[in-house]
PDB file of N, CA and C and ligand atoms in Angstrom:
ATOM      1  N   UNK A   1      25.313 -68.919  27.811  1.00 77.00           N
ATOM      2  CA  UNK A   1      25.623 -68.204  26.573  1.00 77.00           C
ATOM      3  C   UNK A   1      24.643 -67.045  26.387  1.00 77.00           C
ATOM      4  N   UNK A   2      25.156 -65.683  25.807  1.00 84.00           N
ATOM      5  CA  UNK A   2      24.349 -64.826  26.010  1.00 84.00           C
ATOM      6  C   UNK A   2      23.596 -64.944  24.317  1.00 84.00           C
ATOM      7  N   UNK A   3      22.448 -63.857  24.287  1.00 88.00           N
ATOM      8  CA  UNK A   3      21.793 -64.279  22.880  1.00 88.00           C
ATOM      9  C   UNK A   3      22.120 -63.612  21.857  1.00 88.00           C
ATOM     10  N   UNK A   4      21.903 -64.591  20.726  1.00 89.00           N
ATOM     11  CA  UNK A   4      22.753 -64.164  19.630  1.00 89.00           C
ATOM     12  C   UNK A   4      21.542 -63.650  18.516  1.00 89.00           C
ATOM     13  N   UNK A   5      21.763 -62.817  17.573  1.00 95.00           N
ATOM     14  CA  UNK A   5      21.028 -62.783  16.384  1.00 95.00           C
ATOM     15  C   UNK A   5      21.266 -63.997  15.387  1.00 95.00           C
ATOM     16  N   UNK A   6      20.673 -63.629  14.140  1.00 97.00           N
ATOM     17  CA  UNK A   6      20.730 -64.591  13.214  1.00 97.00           C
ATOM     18  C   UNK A   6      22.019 -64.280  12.399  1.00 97.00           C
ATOM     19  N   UNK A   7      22.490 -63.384  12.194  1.00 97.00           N
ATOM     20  CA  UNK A   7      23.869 -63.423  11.926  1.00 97.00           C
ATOM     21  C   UNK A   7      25.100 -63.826  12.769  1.00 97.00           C
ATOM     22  N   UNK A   8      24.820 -63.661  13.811  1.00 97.00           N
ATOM     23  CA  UNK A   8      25.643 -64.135  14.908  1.00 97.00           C
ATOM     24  C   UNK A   8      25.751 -65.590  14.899  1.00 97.00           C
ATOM     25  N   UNK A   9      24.228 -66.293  14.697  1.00 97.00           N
ATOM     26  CA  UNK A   9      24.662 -67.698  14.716  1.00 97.00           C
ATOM     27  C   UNK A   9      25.097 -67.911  13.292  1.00 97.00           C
ATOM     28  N   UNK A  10      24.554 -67.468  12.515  1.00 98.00           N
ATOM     29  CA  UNK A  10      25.463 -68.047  11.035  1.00 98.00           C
ATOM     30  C   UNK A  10      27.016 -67.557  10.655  1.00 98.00           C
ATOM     31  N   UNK A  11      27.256 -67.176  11.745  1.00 98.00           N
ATOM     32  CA  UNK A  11      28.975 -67.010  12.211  1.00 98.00           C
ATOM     33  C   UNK A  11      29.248 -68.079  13.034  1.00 98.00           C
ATOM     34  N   UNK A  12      28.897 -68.605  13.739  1.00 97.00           N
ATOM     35  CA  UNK A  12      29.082 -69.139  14.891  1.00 97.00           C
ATOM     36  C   UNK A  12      29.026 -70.809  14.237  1.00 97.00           C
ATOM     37  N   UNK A  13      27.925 -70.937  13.130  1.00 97.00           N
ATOM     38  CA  UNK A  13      28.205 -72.170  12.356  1.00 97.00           C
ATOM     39  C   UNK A  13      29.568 -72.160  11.329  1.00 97.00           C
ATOM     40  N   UNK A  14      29.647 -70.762  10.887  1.00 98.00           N
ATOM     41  CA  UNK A  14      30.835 -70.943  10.617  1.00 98.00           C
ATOM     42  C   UNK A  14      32.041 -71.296  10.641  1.00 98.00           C
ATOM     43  N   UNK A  15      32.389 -70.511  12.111  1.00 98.00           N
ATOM     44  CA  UNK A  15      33.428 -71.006  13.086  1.00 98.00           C
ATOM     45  C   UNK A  15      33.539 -72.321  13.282  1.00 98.00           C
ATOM     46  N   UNK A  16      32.130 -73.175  13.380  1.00 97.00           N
ATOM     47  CA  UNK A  16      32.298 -74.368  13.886  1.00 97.00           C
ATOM     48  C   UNK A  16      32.834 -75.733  12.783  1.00 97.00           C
ATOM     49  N   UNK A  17      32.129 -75.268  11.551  1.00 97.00           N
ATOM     50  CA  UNK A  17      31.274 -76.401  10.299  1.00 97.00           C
ATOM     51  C   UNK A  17      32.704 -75.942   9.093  1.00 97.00           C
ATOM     52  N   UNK A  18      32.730 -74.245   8.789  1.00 97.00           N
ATOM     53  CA  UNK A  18      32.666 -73.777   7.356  1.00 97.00           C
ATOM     54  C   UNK A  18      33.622 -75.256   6.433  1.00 97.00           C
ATOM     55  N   UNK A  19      34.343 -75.215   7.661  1.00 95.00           N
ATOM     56  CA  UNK A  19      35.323 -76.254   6.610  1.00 95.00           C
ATOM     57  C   UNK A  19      34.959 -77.242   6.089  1.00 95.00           C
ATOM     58  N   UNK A  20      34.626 -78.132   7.065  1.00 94.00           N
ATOM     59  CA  UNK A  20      33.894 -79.090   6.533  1.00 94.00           C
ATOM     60  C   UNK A  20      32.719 -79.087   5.457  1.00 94.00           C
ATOM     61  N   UNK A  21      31.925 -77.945   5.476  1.00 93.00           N
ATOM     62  CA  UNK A  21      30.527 -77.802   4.356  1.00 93.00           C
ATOM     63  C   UNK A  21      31.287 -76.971   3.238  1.00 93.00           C
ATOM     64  N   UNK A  22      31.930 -76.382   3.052  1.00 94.00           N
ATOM     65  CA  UNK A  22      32.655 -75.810   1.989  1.00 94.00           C
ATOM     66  C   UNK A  22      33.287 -76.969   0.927  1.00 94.00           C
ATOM     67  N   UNK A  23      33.893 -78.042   2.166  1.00 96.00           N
ATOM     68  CA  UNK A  23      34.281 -78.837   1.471  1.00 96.00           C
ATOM     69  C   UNK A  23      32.718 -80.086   0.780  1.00 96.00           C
ATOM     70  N   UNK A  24      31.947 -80.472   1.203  1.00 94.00           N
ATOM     71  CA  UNK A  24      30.766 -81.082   1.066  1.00 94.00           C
ATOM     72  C   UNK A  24      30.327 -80.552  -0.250  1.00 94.00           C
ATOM     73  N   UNK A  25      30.291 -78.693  -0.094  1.00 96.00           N
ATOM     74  CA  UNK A  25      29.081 -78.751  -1.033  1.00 96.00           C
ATOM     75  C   UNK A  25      28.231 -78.382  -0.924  1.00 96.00           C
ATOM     76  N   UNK A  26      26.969 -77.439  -1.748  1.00 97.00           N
ATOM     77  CA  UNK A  26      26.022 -76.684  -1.452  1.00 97.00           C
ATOM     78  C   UNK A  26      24.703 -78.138  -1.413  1.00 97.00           C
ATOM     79  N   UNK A  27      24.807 -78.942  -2.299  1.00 97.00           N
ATOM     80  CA  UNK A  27      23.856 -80.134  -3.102  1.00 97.00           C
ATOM     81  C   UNK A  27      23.601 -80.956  -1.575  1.00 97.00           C
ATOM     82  N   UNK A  28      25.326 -81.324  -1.294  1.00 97.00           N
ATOM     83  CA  UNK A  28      25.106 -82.750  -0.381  1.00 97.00           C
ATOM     84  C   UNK A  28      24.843 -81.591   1.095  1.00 97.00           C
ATOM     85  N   UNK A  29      24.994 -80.198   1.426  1.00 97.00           N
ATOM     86  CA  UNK A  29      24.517 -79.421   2.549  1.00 97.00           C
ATOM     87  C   UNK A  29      22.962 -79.199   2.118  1.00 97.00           C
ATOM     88  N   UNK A  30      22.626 -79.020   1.219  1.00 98.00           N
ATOM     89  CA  UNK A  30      21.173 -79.302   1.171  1.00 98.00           C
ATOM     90  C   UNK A  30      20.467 -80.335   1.595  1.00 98.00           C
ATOM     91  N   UNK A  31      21.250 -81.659   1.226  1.00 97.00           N
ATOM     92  CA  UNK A  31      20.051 -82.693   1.348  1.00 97.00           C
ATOM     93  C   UNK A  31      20.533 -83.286   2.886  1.00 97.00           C
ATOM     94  N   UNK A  32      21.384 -82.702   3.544  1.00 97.00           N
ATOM     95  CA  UNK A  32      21.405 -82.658   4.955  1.00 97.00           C
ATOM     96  C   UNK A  32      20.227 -81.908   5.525  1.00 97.00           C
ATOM     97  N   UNK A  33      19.963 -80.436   4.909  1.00 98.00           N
ATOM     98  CA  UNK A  33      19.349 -79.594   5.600  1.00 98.00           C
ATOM     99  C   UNK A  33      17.886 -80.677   5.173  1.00 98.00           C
ATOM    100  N   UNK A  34      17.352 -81.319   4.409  1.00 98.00           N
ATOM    101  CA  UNK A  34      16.497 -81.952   4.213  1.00 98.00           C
ATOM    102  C   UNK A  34      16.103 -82.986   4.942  1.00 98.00           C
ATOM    103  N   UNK A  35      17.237 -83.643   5.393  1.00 98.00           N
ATOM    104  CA  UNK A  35      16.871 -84.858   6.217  1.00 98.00           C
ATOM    105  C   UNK A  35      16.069 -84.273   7.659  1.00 98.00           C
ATOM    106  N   UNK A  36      17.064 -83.280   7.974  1.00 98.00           N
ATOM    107  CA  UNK A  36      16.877 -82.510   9.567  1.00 98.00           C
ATOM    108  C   UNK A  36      14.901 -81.727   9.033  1.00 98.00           C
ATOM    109  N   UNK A  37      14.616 -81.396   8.082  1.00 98.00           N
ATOM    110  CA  UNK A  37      13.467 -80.998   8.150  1.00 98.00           C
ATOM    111  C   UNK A  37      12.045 -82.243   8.098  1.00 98.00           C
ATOM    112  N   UNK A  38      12.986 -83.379   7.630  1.00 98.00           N
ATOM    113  CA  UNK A  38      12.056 -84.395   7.779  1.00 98.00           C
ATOM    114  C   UNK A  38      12.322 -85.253   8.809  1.00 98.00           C
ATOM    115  N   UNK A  39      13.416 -84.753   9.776  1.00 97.00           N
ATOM    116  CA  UNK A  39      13.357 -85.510  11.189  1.00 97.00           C
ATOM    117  C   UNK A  39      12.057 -84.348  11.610  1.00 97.00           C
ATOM    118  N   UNK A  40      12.154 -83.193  11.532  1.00 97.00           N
ATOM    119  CA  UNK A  40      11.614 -82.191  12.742  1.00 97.00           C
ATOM    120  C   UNK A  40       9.853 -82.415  12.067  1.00 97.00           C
ATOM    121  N   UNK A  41       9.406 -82.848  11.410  1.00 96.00           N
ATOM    122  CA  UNK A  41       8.289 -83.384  10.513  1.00 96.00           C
ATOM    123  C   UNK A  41       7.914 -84.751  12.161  1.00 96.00           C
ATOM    124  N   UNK A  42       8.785 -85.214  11.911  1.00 96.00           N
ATOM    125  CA  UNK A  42       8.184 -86.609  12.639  1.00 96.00           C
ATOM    126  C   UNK A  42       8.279 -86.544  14.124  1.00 96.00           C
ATOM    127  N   UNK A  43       8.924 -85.555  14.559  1.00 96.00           N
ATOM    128  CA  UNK A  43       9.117 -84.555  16.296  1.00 96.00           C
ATOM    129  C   UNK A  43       8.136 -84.280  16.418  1.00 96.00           C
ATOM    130  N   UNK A  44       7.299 -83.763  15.405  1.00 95.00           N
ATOM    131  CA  UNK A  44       5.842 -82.717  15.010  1.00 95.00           C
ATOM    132  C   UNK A  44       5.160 -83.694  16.003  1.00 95.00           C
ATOM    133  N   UNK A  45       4.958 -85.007  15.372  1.00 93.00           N
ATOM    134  CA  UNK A  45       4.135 -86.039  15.626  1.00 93.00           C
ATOM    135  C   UNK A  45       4.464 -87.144  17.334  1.00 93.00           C
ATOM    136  N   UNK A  46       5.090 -86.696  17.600  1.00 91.00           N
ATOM    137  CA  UNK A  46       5.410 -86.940  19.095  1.00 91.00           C
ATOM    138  C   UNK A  46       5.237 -86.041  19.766  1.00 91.00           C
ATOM    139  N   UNK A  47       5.353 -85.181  20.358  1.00 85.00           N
ATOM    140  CA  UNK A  47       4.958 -84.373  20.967  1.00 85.00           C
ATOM    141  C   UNK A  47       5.577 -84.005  22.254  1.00 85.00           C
ATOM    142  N   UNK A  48       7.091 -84.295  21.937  1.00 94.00           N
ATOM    143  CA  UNK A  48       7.576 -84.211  22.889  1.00 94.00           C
ATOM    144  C   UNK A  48       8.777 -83.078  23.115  1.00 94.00           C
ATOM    145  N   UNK A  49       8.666 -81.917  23.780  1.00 96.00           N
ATOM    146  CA  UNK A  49       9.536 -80.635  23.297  1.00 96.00           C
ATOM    147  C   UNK A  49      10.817 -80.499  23.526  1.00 96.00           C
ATOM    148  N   UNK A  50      11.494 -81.894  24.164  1.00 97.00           N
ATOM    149  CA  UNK A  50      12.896 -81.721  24.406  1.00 97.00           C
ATOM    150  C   UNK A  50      13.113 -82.334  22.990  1.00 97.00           C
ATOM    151  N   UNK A  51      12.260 -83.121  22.193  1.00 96.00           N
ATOM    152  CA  UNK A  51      12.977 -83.593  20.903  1.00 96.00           C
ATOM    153  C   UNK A  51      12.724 -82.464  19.826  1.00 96.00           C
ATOM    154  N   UNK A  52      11.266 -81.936  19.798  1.00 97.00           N
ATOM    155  CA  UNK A  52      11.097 -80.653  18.736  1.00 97.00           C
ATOM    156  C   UNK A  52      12.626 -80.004  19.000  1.00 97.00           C
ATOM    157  N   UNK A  53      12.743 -79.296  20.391  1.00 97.00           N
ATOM    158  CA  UNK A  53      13.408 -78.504  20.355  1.00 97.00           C
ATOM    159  C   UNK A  53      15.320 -78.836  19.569  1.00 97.00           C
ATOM    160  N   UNK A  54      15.166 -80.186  19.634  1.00 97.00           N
ATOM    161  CA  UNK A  54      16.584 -80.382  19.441  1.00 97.00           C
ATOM    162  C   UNK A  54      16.493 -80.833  17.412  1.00 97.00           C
ATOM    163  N   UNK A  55      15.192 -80.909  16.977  1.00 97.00           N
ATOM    164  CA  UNK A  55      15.253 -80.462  15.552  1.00 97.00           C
ATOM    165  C   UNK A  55      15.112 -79.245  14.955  1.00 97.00           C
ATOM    166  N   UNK A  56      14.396 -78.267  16.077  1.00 98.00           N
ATOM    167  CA  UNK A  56      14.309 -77.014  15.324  1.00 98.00           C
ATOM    168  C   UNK A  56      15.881 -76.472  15.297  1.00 98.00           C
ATOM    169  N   UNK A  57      16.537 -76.871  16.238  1.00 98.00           N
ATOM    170  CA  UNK A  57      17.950 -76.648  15.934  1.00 98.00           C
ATOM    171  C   UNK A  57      18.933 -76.830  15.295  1.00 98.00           C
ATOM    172  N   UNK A  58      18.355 -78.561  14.800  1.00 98.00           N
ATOM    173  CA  UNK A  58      19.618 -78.834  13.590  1.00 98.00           C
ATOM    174  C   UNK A  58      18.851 -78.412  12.738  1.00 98.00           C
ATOM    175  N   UNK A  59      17.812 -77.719  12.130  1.00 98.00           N
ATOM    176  CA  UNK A  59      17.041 -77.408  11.211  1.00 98.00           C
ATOM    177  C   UNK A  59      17.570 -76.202  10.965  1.00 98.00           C
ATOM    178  N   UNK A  60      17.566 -75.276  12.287  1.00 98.00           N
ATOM    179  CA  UNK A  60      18.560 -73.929  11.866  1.00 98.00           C
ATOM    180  C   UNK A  60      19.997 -73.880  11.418  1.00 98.00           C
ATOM    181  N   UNK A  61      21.032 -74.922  12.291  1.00 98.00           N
ATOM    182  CA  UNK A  61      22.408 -75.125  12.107  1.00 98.00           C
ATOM    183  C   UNK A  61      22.213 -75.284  10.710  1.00 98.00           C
ATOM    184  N   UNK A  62      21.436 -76.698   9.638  1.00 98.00           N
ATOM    185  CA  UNK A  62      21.775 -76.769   9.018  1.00 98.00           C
ATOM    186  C   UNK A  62      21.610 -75.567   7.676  1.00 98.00           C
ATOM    187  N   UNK A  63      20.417 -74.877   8.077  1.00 98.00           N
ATOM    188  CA  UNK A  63      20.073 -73.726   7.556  1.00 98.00           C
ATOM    189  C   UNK A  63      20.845 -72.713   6.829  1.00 98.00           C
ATOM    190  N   UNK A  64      21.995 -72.449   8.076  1.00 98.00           N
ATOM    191  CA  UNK A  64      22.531 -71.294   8.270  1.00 98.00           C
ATOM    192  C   UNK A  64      23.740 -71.938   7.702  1.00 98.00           C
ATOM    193  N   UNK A  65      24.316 -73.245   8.068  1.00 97.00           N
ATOM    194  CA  UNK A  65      25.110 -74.305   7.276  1.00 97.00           C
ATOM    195  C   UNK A  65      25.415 -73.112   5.886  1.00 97.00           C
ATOM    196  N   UNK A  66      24.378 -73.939   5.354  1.00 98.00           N
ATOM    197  CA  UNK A  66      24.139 -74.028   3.723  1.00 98.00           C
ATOM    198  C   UNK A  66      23.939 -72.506   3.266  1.00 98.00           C
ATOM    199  N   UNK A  67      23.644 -71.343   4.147  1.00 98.00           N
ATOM    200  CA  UNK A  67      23.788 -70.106   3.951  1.00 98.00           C
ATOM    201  C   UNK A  67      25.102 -69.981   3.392  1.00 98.00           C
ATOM    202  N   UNK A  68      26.121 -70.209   4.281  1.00 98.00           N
ATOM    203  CA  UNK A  68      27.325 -69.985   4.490  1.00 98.00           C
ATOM    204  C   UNK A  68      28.106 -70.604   3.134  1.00 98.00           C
ATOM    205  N   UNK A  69      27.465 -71.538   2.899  1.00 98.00           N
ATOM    206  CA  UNK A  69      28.529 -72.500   1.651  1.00 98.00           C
ATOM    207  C   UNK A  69      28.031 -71.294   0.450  1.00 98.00           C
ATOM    208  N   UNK A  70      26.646 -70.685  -0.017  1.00 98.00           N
ATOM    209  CA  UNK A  70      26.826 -70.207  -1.020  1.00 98.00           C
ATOM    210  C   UNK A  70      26.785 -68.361  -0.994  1.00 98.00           C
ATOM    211  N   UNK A  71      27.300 -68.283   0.433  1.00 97.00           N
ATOM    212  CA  UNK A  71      27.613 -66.859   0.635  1.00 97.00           C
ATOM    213  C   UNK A  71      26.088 -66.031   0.408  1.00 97.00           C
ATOM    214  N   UNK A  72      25.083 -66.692   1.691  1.00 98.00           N
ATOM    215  CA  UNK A  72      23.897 -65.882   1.454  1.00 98.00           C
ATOM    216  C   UNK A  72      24.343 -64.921   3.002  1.00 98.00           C
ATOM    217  N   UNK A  73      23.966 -63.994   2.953  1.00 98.00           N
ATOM    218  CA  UNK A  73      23.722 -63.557   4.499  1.00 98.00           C
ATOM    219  C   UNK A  73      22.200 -63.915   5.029  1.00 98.00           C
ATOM    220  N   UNK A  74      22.144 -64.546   5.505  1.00 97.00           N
ATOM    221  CA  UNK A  74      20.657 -64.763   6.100  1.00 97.00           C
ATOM    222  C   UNK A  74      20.051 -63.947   7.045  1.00 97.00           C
ATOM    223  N   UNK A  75      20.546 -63.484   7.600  1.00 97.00           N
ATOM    224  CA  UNK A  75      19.832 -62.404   8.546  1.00 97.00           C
ATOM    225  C   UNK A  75      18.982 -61.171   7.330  1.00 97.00           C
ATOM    226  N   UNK A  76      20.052 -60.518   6.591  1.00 97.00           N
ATOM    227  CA  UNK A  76      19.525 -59.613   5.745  1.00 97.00           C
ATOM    228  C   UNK A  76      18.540 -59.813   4.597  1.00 97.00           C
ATOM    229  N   UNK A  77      19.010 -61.280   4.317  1.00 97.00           N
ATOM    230  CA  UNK A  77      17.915 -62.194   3.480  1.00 97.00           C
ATOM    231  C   UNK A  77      16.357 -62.063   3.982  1.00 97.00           C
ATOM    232  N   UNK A  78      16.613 -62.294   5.355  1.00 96.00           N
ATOM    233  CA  UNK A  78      15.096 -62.766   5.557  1.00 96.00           C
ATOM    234  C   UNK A  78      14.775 -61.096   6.357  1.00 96.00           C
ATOM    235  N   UNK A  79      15.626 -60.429   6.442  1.00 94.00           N
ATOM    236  CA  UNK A  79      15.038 -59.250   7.136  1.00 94.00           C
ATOM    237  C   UNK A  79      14.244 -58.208   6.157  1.00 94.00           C
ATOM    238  N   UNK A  80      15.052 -58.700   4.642  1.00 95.00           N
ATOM    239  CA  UNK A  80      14.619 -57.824   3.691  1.00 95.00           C
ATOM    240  C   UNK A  80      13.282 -58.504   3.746  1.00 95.00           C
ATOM    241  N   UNK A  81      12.813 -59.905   3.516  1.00 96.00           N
ATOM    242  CA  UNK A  81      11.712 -60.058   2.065  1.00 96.00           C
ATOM    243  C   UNK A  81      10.543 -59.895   3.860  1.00 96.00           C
ATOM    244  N   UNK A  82      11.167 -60.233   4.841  1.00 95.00           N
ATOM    245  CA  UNK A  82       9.949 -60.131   5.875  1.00 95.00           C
ATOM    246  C   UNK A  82      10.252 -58.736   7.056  1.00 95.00           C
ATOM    247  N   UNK A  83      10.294 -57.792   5.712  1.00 92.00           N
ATOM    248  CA  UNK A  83      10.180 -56.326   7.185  1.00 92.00           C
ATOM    249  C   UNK A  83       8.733 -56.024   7.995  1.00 92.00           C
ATOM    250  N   UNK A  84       8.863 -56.646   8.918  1.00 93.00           N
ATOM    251  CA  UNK A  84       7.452 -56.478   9.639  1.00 93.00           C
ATOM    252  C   UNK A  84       6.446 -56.435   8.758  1.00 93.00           C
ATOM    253  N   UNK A  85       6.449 -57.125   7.818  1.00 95.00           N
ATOM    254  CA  UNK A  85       4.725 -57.448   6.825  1.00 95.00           C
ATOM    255  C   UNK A  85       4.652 -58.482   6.466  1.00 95.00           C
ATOM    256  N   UNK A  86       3.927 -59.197   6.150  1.00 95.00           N
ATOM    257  CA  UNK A  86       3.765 -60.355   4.619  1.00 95.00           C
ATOM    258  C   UNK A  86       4.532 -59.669   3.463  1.00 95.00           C
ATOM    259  N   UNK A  87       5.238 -60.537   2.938  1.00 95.00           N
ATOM    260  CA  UNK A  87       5.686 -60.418   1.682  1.00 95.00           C
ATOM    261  C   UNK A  87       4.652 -60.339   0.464  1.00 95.00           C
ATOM    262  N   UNK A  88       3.635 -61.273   0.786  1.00 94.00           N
ATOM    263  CA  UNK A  88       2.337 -61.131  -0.075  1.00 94.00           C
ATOM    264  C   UNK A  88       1.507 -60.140  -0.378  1.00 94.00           C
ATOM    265  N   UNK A  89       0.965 -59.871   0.582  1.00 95.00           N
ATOM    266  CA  UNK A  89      -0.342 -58.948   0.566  1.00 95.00           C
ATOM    267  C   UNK A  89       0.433 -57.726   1.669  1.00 95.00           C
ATOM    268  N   UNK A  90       1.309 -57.531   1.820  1.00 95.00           N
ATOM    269  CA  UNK A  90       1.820 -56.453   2.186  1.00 95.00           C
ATOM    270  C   UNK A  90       1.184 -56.028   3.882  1.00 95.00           C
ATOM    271  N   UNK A  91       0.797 -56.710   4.767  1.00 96.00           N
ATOM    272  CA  UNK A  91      -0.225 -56.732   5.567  1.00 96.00           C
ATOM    273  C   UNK A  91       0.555 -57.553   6.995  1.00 96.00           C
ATOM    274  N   UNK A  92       0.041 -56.444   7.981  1.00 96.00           N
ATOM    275  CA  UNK A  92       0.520 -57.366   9.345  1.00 96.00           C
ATOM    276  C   UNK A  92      -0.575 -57.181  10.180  1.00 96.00           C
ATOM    277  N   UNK A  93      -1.337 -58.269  10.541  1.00 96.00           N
ATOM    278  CA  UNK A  93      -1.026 -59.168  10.423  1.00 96.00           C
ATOM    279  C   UNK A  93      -1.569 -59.603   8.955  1.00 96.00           C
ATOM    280  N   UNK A  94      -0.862 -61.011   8.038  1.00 95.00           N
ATOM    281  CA  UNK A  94      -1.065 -61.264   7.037  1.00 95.00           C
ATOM    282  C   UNK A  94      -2.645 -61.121   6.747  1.00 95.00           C
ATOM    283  N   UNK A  95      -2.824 -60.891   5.479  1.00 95.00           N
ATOM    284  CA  UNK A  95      -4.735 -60.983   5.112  1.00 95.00           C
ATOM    285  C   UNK A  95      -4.725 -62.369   3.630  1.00 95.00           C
ATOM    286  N   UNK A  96      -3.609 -62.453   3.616  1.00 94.00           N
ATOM    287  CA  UNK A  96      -3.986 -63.537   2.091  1.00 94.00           C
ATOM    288  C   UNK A  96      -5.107 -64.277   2.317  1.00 94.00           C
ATOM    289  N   UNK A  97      -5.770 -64.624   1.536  1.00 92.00           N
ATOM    290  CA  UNK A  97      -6.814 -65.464   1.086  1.00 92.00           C
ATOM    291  C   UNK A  97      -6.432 -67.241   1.567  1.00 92.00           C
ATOM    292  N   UNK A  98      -4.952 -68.016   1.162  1.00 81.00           N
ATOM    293  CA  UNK A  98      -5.439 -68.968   1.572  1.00 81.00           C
ATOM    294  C   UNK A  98      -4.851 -68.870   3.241  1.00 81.00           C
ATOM    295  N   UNK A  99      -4.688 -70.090   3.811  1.00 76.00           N
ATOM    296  CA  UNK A  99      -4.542 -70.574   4.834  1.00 76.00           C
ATOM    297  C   UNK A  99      -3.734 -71.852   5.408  1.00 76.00           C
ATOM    298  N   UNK A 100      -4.256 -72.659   4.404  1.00 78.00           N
ATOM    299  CA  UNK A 100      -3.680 -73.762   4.342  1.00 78.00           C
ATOM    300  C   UNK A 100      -2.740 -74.137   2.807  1.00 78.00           C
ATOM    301  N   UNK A 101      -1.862 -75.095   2.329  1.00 72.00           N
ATOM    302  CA  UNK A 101      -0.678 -75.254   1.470  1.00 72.00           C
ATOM    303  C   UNK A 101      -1.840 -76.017   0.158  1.00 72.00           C
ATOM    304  N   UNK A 102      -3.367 -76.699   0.445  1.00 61.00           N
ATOM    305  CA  UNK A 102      -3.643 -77.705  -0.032  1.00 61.00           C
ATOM    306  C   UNK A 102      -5.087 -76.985  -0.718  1.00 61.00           C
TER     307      UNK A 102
HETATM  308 ZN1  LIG B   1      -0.236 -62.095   3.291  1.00 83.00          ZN
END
Protein backbone atom coordinates (compact mmCIF):
# COMPACT_ATOMS: atom_id res chain seq x y z
CA UNK A 1 0.00 0.00 0.00
CA UNK A 2 1.38 3.24 -0.97
CA UNK A 3 1.43 6.18 1.86
CA UNK A 4 -1.30 7.94 2.83
CA UNK A 5 -1.74 11.37 4.70
CA UNK A 6 -3.93 11.94 7.58
CA UNK A 7 -6.80 12.77 5.58
CA UNK A 8 -6.40 10.00 3.41
CA UNK A 9 -6.63 7.65 6.26
CA UNK A 10 -9.62 9.36 7.84
CA UNK A 11 -11.24 8.53 4.45
CA UNK A 12 -10.13 5.29 4.32
CA UNK A 13 -11.79 4.71 7.96
CA UNK A 14 -14.54 5.99 6.48
CA UNK A 15 -14.93 3.80 3.67
CA UNK A 16 -14.37 1.06 5.99
CA UNK A 17 -16.34 1.90 9.66
CA UNK A 18 -18.61 5.28 8.70
CA UNK A 19 -21.63 3.13 8.93
CA UNK A 20 -21.28 1.39 11.56
CA UNK A 21 -19.86 4.54 13.96
CA UNK A 22 -22.46 6.90 12.64
CA UNK A 23 -24.70 4.48 13.72
CA UNK A 24 -22.87 3.93 17.45
CA UNK A 25 -22.40 7.39 18.14
CA UNK A 26 -19.91 10.01 19.00
CA UNK A 27 -20.15 8.93 23.25
CA UNK A 28 -19.97 4.99 22.68
CA UNK A 29 -16.92 5.95 19.56
CA UNK A 30 -15.28 7.74 22.25
CA UNK A 31 -15.12 5.34 24.90
CA UNK A 32 -13.85 2.88 22.23
CA UNK A 33 -11.20 5.37 21.32
CA UNK A 34 -10.51 5.14 25.21
CA UNK A 35 -10.21 1.64 25.72
CA UNK A 36 -7.56 1.45 22.61
CA UNK A 37 -5.57 4.33 24.52
CA UNK A 38 -5.55 2.33 27.63
CA UNK A 39 -4.63 -0.88 25.78
CA UNK A 40 -1.58 1.19 24.07
CA UNK A 41 -0.80 2.47 27.97
CA UNK A 42 -0.14 -1.22 28.91
CA UNK A 43 1.95 -2.06 25.25
CA UNK A 44 4.00 0.96 26.81
CA UNK A 45 4.88 -1.49 29.56
CA UNK A 46 5.91 -4.56 27.57
CA UNK A 47 8.02 -3.59 25.35
CA UNK A 48 7.32 -5.29 22.67
CA UNK A 49 6.96 -3.32 19.09
CA UNK A 50 4.92 -5.69 17.11
CA UNK A 51 2.22 -5.06 19.96
CA UNK A 52 2.93 -1.05 20.44
CA UNK A 53 2.74 -0.97 16.90
CA UNK A 54 -0.63 -2.69 16.53
CA UNK A 55 -2.11 -0.11 19.36
CA UNK A 56 -0.75 2.91 17.98
CA UNK A 57 -2.98 1.87 15.20
CA UNK A 58 -6.20 1.15 16.67
CA UNK A 59 -5.45 4.32 18.60
CA UNK A 60 -5.35 6.19 15.23
CA UNK A 61 -8.33 4.13 13.45
CA UNK A 62 -10.19 4.87 16.40
CA UNK A 63 -9.14 8.50 16.35
CA UNK A 64 -9.95 9.28 13.00
CA UNK A 65 -13.19 6.90 13.73
CA UNK A 66 -14.64 9.47 15.95
CA UNK A 67 -13.32 12.42 13.68
CA UNK A 68 -15.57 11.26 11.15
CA UNK A 69 -18.84 10.71 13.36
CA UNK A 70 -18.72 14.48 14.37
CA UNK A 71 -17.48 15.85 11.03
CA UNK A 72 -13.98 17.09 12.32
CA UNK A 73 -11.40 17.10 9.49
CA UNK A 74 -8.40 16.04 11.31
CA UNK A 75 -5.70 16.61 9.16
CA UNK A 76 -6.58 20.47 9.08
CA UNK A 77 -7.41 20.27 12.77
CA UNK A 78 -4.15 19.34 13.81
CA UNK A 79 -2.29 21.10 10.93
CA UNK A 80 -3.82 24.34 12.07
CA UNK A 81 -3.21 24.36 16.03
CA UNK A 82 0.48 22.51 15.24
CA UNK A 83 2.02 24.58 12.14
CA UNK A 84 5.55 23.72 12.68
CA UNK A 85 5.58 25.36 16.37
CA UNK A 86 4.22 24.70 19.83
CA UNK A 87 0.94 25.89 20.16
CA UNK A 88 2.15 27.26 23.55
CA UNK A 89 5.05 29.25 23.56
CA UNK A 90 5.05 29.63 19.90
CA UNK A 91 8.62 27.95 19.63
CA UNK A 92 10.30 25.04 17.65
CA UNK A 93 11.70 23.43 19.15
CA UNK A 94 9.11 23.85 22.15
CA UNK A 95 10.69 26.16 25.21
CA UNK A 96 7.64 25.81 27.81
CA UNK A 97 8.65 25.67 31.23
CA UNK A 98 7.12 22.35 32.25
CA UNK A 99 8.13 18.96 31.02
CA UNK A 100 6.44 16.60 32.66
CA UNK A 101 2.06 16.37 33.16
CA UNK A 102 2.74 16.17 37.22
ZN1 LIG B 1 5.95 25.21 24.02
Amino acid sequence: MKDVNIREFQNMMRRIYFDRDSKRGAIETFDWLVEEVEELGEALGEKNTKVMEDEFADVLAWLASLSNVVNIDLEKAAIAKYSDRCPKCGQTPCKCSFITKK
